Amino acid sequence: MNQPSSKFQKYYYPLIGAALAAASLFHFSLPVFSIGTTAGTELVNSATATYDDQNNNAYDVTSNEVTVTVGKIAGITNVPIDFKKIPNTTDPDIQESTAILPGDEVSFDFEITNIGNDATDIFIPEIGEIAAQNLTINKIEYITVDNAGNETGQIERGTASSLFANGIVEDVPQNSSIIIRVTATVSSTAVEGDEIFIQLGDTGTNTADVSSTDYPGTQNQADLGSTGDLQAKDVRTETADGAIVQVTGDPVNGQREASAKEVRTVGSESLALARLEKINAGVAAGDPDALDDNVISYNLNLEVAGNNDPQVAAYPDFPFNAADLEGRAYTTAAPNFAKDATTPGTFDGGIDTSNLILISDAIPEFTDLELGSVVAPAGGVWIPVYTESPLTTPADNAAWTTTAPATQVAADAITRVGWIYDAEANGALAAGSNTTGFTFDVITSGITGNTATAVYNMGQVFGSTDDGDAGAGGLITYDESGDQNPANLNDDGTFGPDETATTSIDDDNDPGTADIDVFGYADPGTDEDNVDTNGDNTATGSEAGEVNKVEINPVAVVSDIFNGPDGNADAVGDIFGAAPADDNHDFQNLAADSPGAGTSGALTPVAGVDGHDNSTFDPGSVTFDNTVENPGDSTINSILLEPVSPIAELGAGGDPLNGDPTSVGDLPNLTTITIVYDDGVNPAQTAIYEYDGAGTYTIDAVNSDGTGTDGAIVIPSIPRNSSVPYTVSVDLPTGTQLSTNFVDGDPANDLVGAYPAVISAYINDVNPTTTGLTINDTYNVTVNQVYAGYLQLLKKARVLRDSGSGFVEVAGMGFDDPNGNKNPAPGDILEYQITYTNITEDGSSGTGNGLLQADDIVITEDGVPSATNDNNWANDNDILPNGDPAEDGDNLIDTLHPLSGANDTTTGSVITYFDENNMGNTDPGAFSAELIEIGVTDDIVKYQVSGIARLSPGDFGVFTFQRKITSPADIEDLEP
């Protein structure tokens, strides 16, 4: 193998430099991409699957198609990696202050990496074009290093006859880095607390401040030279023309630029950054007919953020260094934290109150503390505490006790629960630590009526930065649960209006007067700003607190007549988002046959977005068996059966048709619904309805003897405690979209989903000759849903690139980025993800509904084109450099299988690998001895996943496989 050129050795990429050198990636003559996978090659991929329902009816499905293009791309990152204060003396006996002081000389190092797929030139601005604050820049240097990362020299920008004279470092290889050092002197007028910074580069996001870490908005941005960007300030790529360039010409994504900013503070201060997070773990219902005995469980955890915390790192120009969390002193009149509020410092068992961390949580309105439910983290260093002090008293000034209530009556009087931690005895909580295991339960009470009731509350934590005494220099820290901002900071890192880090705090001033009302729960205001409605600590702001919200929903109302799936007329469901589930939202799911099978028409694909489509076909008719039941003790007479629109007639909550807000129905125009009632004694009744797609049904035909009221089905009577069967057939029209489609083929939209035929059984004994159900009638509905396919195969792809310590996702080429933006380079890994989902209703909130299982699923990924797919990822699509299309390619398929690059998440599933001869093996290592040494094989061209016995409604699995874009290294490994 040839060795890398000496030119390569002057670059530094510490984690992968040695590996690149060993692989000899840079010694090929042009055009090197013709040897590997050619830039511009389109790699096409779709998956297929077969599956059965629980009645052994067979279906098939095809995923969306993912197409990516291999191309030359430019990429650049710019990250601060080192800051140093340069000593004023070389005398080892003189100890200098480590603080940054006026007049000090300092240096800032930036690592600039070529993350493109070819060599590039990198431009570095001169002194006058680099932004600085409270600094005078002395020089800019390009630091040369050896392959081991040792510094070997400095080349100052502008030095005559140097390669860096014009600010351009030439021919930086792919995945290699250079180091630029900016040396400067701190202004003599700078004072303690002032910021100093160097900003190297000028991307668009630098119009606002950025953090001192690798802020994504400043990295690998499009160079805006053509639109007026100040080019002299840029750190950018430029097209290289050196010997190691693999593809001539400009990159397909244009030139890229990156900027970085390193911020330091003169005389920086430390601050403990507490973050209290709270999750409601759900509601356990008691009596199903009442709302006043539900149990709500709350879990809390306390984080002490470090400097590398994502939220802290995102704050612009944050003037503090993260510190350990200490307690606060509760030894004076306010706050006193005493069992007896009139005696400062007096507390149970002689507990030292000079350095306590307190977590407090108010018992919310409409609830009482559940006896015995307060749990502290394991280890015994956190002690549960309780208070009956009114919520108008600040939590850190309440009369707390460690004595738990002995009866539920005593627990009802508790206004707050909490936990204390003695930081004097147990030590401060370290920055970067996370303490979990704080839990308590409350029981709903005082809720009357049958309307949804919201329960609000939030937790608080009180601590300090040093020794618990703000007056002695330790900064107070305070946080409320519900968001990701520590120390009660605003979203931009500024201090909120409540008690927080300052050098003087008036603890008599209630930190929660704007947040907690006299009823004991956080008041979110009429617009519910800052409410943590998801219960996952994602609220924003601090103006009204970050409030945890739990919805206590009304109980279901039982109907006088039941109408539901065969044998389960009293089924309870939650279709159309009903909450709680009731017997007017039960359902039964069945599937139409697959396109092209049985009576169905052929699939008609319609182009959608990014490989998706909104395919249509003509499904065959689907028949449901239903039951009407009289649960009472007397006979019900004259029951009518009719299809109804869930919105136009009942307000039952059905979605507009296929996401169209102008439509009030859920079935396509020209859908026919046939209802048949046959009691086996009287002549069978048949009624056929046609739907107009806008909320109106027209009856087309009735049975030959004309029975029925205005053509509708009439059940003369149902005796007490008995039931009768009937059938409903739903025939969807030509042009029906697959249920597994996204509306309009756009993955940003909802799924098309089921086609629901809503059938009403209603009592009409007062006016037996009149049809037209109203919401005032005694009725019960059931929903017969047709799925035009119900196993969705959703395919995505992303590009992974070697970072030196492993393959990582390329920015802008993730699973959810547009496929047209994904331009993998040779050596990159193209990772395909196929999510297979049973999209049908799961009935988890109800009972007795008719569900659809997906059984015996087999997924096939074939990389060779066939009559059913255009896949080509296992082909050799290359044309040799002579350009003769009649020639074969480079005799190696364009993507290779990494040996550990396939897995499936479903328990029991088996992946079978196939070679070009369609020979299957569950061991990928059974193929291709030539490339095993570098961890890939060129023989695997197809994958098949089997052994998926059942996928229940709403469940999903993920099959992932990787293909490495063939690179020069792979070719060389096969060379004799």
Short mmCIF file of N, CA and C in Angstrom, two decimals, residues 51 60-65 595 603-609 611-617 658-659 735-755 787-794 837 839:
data_model
loop_
_atom_site.label_atom_id
_atom_site.label_comp_id
_atom_site.label_asym_id
_atom_site.label_seq_id
_atom_site.Cartn_x
_atom_site.Cartn_y
_atom_site.Cartn_z
N TYR A 51 -48.75 -9.81 5.05
CA TYR A 51 -49.27 -10.05 6.39
C TYR A 51 -50.68 -10.59 6.30
N ASP A 60 -50.91 -7.43 1.17
CA ASP A 60 -49.53 -7.03 0.88
C ASP A 60 -49.43 -5.53 0.89
N VAL A 61 -48.21 -5.04 1.06
CA VAL A 61 -48.00 -3.61 1.21
C VAL A 61 -46.62 -3.25 0.69
N THR A 62 -46.49 -2.05 0.14
CA THR A 62 -45.22 -1.51 -0.33
C THR A 62 -44.94 -0.20 0.39
N SER A 63 -43.71 0.01 0.80
CA SER A 63 -43.35 1.25 1.48
C SER A 63 -43.23 2.39 0.49
N ASN A 64 -43.07 3.57 1.03
CA ASN A 64 -42.69 4.70 0.19
C ASN A 64 -41.28 4.47 -0.37
N GLU A 65 -40.96 5.18 -1.43
CA GLU A 65 -39.65 5.02 -2.08
C GLU A 65 -38.71 6.13 -1.63
N PRO A 595 -54.88 -4.12 -2.85
CA PRO A 595 -55.02 -3.70 -4.25
C PRO A 595 -54.59 -4.80 -5.20
N LEU A 603 -53.79 -0.74 -8.03
CA LEU A 603 -53.31 0.44 -7.32
C LEU A 603 -52.89 1.51 -8.31
N THR A 604 -53.34 2.74 -8.05
CA THR A 604 -52.98 3.86 -8.90
C THR A 604 -52.13 4.82 -8.09
N PRO A 605 -50.79 4.78 -8.24
CA PRO A 605 -49.95 5.69 -7.45
C PRO A 605 -50.04 7.12 -7.95
N VAL A 606 -50.08 8.04 -7.02
CA VAL A 606 -50.08 9.47 -7.34
C VAL A 606 -48.88 10.08 -6.62
N ALA A 607 -48.06 10.81 -7.36
CA ALA A 607 -46.82 11.34 -6.78
C ALA A 607 -47.12 12.22 -5.57
N GLY A 608 -46.37 11.97 -4.50
CA GLY A 608 -46.50 12.78 -3.30
C GLY A 608 -45.22 13.54 -3.01
N VAL A 609 -44.85 13.62 -1.74
CA VAL A 609 -43.70 14.40 -1.31
C VAL A 609 -42.59 13.47 -0.86
N GLY A 611 -40.85 10.87 -2.05
CA GLY A 611 -40.96 9.42 -2.14
C GLY A 611 -42.26 8.85 -1.64
N HIS A 612 -43.11 9.66 -1.02
CA HIS A 612 -44.41 9.19 -0.57
C HIS A 612 -45.42 9.37 -1.70
N ASP A 613 -46.54 8.69 -1.60
CA ASP A 613 -47.60 8.91 -2.57
C ASP A 613 -48.94 8.87 -1.87
N ASN A 614 -50.01 9.19 -2.60
CA ASN A 614 -51.35 9.04 -2.07
C ASN A 614 -52.11 8.11 -3.00
N SER A 615 -51.60 6.88 -3.10
CA SER A 615 -52.13 5.88 -4.01
C SER A 615 -53.61 5.62 -3.77
N THR A 616 -54.32 5.35 -4.86
CA THR A 616 -55.76 5.08 -4.78
C THR A 616 -56.07 3.76 -5.47
N PHE A 617 -57.22 3.17 -5.11
CA PHE A 617 -57.70 1.97 -5.78
C PHE A 617 -59.18 1.81 -5.47
N ASN A 658 -60.48 12.80 5.24
CA ASN A 658 -59.10 12.83 4.74
C ASN A 658 -58.39 14.14 5.06
N GLY A 659 -58.74 14.73 6.19
CA GLY A 659 -58.06 15.95 6.59
C GLY A 659 -58.56 17.21 5.95
N GLY A 735 -60.99 5.17 -6.58
CA GLY A 735 -60.30 6.40 -6.20
C GLY A 735 -60.11 6.54 -4.70
N THR A 736 -60.41 5.48 -3.94
CA THR A 736 -60.21 5.51 -2.49
C THR A 736 -58.72 5.46 -2.17
N GLN A 737 -58.27 6.32 -1.29
CA GLN A 737 -56.86 6.33 -0.90
C GLN A 737 -56.57 5.21 0.08
N LEU A 738 -55.35 4.71 0.02
CA LEU A 738 -54.90 3.75 1.02
C LEU A 738 -54.96 4.39 2.41
N SER A 739 -55.41 3.63 3.38
CA SER A 739 -55.46 4.14 4.76
C SER A 739 -54.07 4.47 5.28
N THR A 740 -53.05 3.79 4.75
CA THR A 740 -51.68 3.99 5.22
C THR A 740 -51.00 5.16 4.54
N ASN A 741 -51.70 5.81 3.58
CA ASN A 741 -51.13 7.01 2.96
C ASN A 741 -51.14 8.17 3.95
N PHE A 742 -50.20 9.09 3.75
CA PHE A 742 -50.35 10.41 4.33
C PHE A 742 -51.26 11.22 3.41
N VAL A 743 -52.09 12.08 3.98
CA VAL A 743 -52.99 12.88 3.16
C VAL A 743 -52.19 13.66 2.12
N ASP A 744 -52.58 13.52 0.87
CA ASP A 744 -51.90 14.15 -0.27
C ASP A 744 -50.47 13.68 -0.44
N GLY A 745 -50.13 12.54 0.16
CA GLY A 745 -48.78 12.03 0.00
C GLY A 745 -47.72 12.88 0.68
N ASP A 746 -48.13 13.66 1.67
CA ASP A 746 -47.20 14.56 2.35
C ASP A 746 -47.04 14.09 3.79
N PRO A 747 -45.84 13.63 4.19
CA PRO A 747 -45.66 13.11 5.55
C PRO A 747 -45.86 14.15 6.63
N ALA A 748 -45.98 15.43 6.26
CA ALA A 748 -46.29 16.45 7.26
C ALA A 748 -47.76 16.39 7.66
N ASN A 749 -48.57 15.69 6.88
CA ASN A 749 -50.01 15.59 7.16
C ASN A 749 -50.31 14.33 7.97
N ASP A 750 -51.56 14.22 8.42
CA ASP A 750 -52.00 13.02 9.11
C ASP A 750 -52.13 11.86 8.14
N LEU A 751 -52.25 10.66 8.71
CA LEU A 751 -52.58 9.51 7.88
C LEU A 751 -54.02 9.62 7.39
N VAL A 752 -54.28 9.06 6.22
CA VAL A 752 -55.66 8.97 5.74
C VAL A 752 -56.49 8.20 6.75
N GLY A 753 -55.96 7.07 7.21
CA GLY A 753 -56.61 6.31 8.28
C GLY A 753 -57.85 5.57 7.83
N ALA A 754 -58.68 5.22 8.82
CA ALA A 754 -59.84 4.38 8.57
C ALA A 754 -60.96 5.16 7.89
N TYR A 755 -61.88 4.39 7.27
CA TYR A 755 -63.10 4.94 6.69
C TYR A 755 -64.26 4.48 7.56
N TYR A 787 -60.51 -0.37 6.78
CA TYR A 787 -59.13 0.03 6.51
C TYR A 787 -58.74 -0.46 5.12
N ALA A 788 -58.34 0.46 4.28
CA ALA A 788 -57.81 0.11 2.96
C ALA A 788 -56.31 -0.10 3.12
N GLY A 789 -55.95 -1.26 3.71
CA GLY A 789 -54.58 -1.52 4.12
C GLY A 789 -54.37 -0.97 5.52
N TYR A 790 -53.69 -1.75 6.38
CA TYR A 790 -53.52 -1.24 7.74
C TYR A 790 -52.14 -1.50 8.32
N LEU A 791 -51.25 -2.15 7.59
CA LEU A 791 -49.85 -2.23 8.01
C LEU A 791 -49.08 -1.21 7.19
N GLN A 792 -48.61 -0.17 7.83
CA GLN A 792 -47.85 0.86 7.13
C GLN A 792 -46.37 0.55 7.18
N LEU A 793 -45.73 0.61 6.03
CA LEU A 793 -44.27 0.55 5.95
C LEU A 793 -43.78 1.95 5.67
N LEU A 794 -43.15 2.56 6.64
CA LEU A 794 -42.65 3.93 6.48
C LEU A 794 -41.13 3.88 6.45
N THR A 837 -46.03 -0.48 11.14
CA THR A 837 -46.99 -0.11 12.18
C THR A 837 -48.37 -0.63 11.84
N ILE A 839 -51.72 0.43 12.07
CA ILE A 839 -52.25 1.77 12.29
C ILE A 839 -53.67 1.77 12.84
#
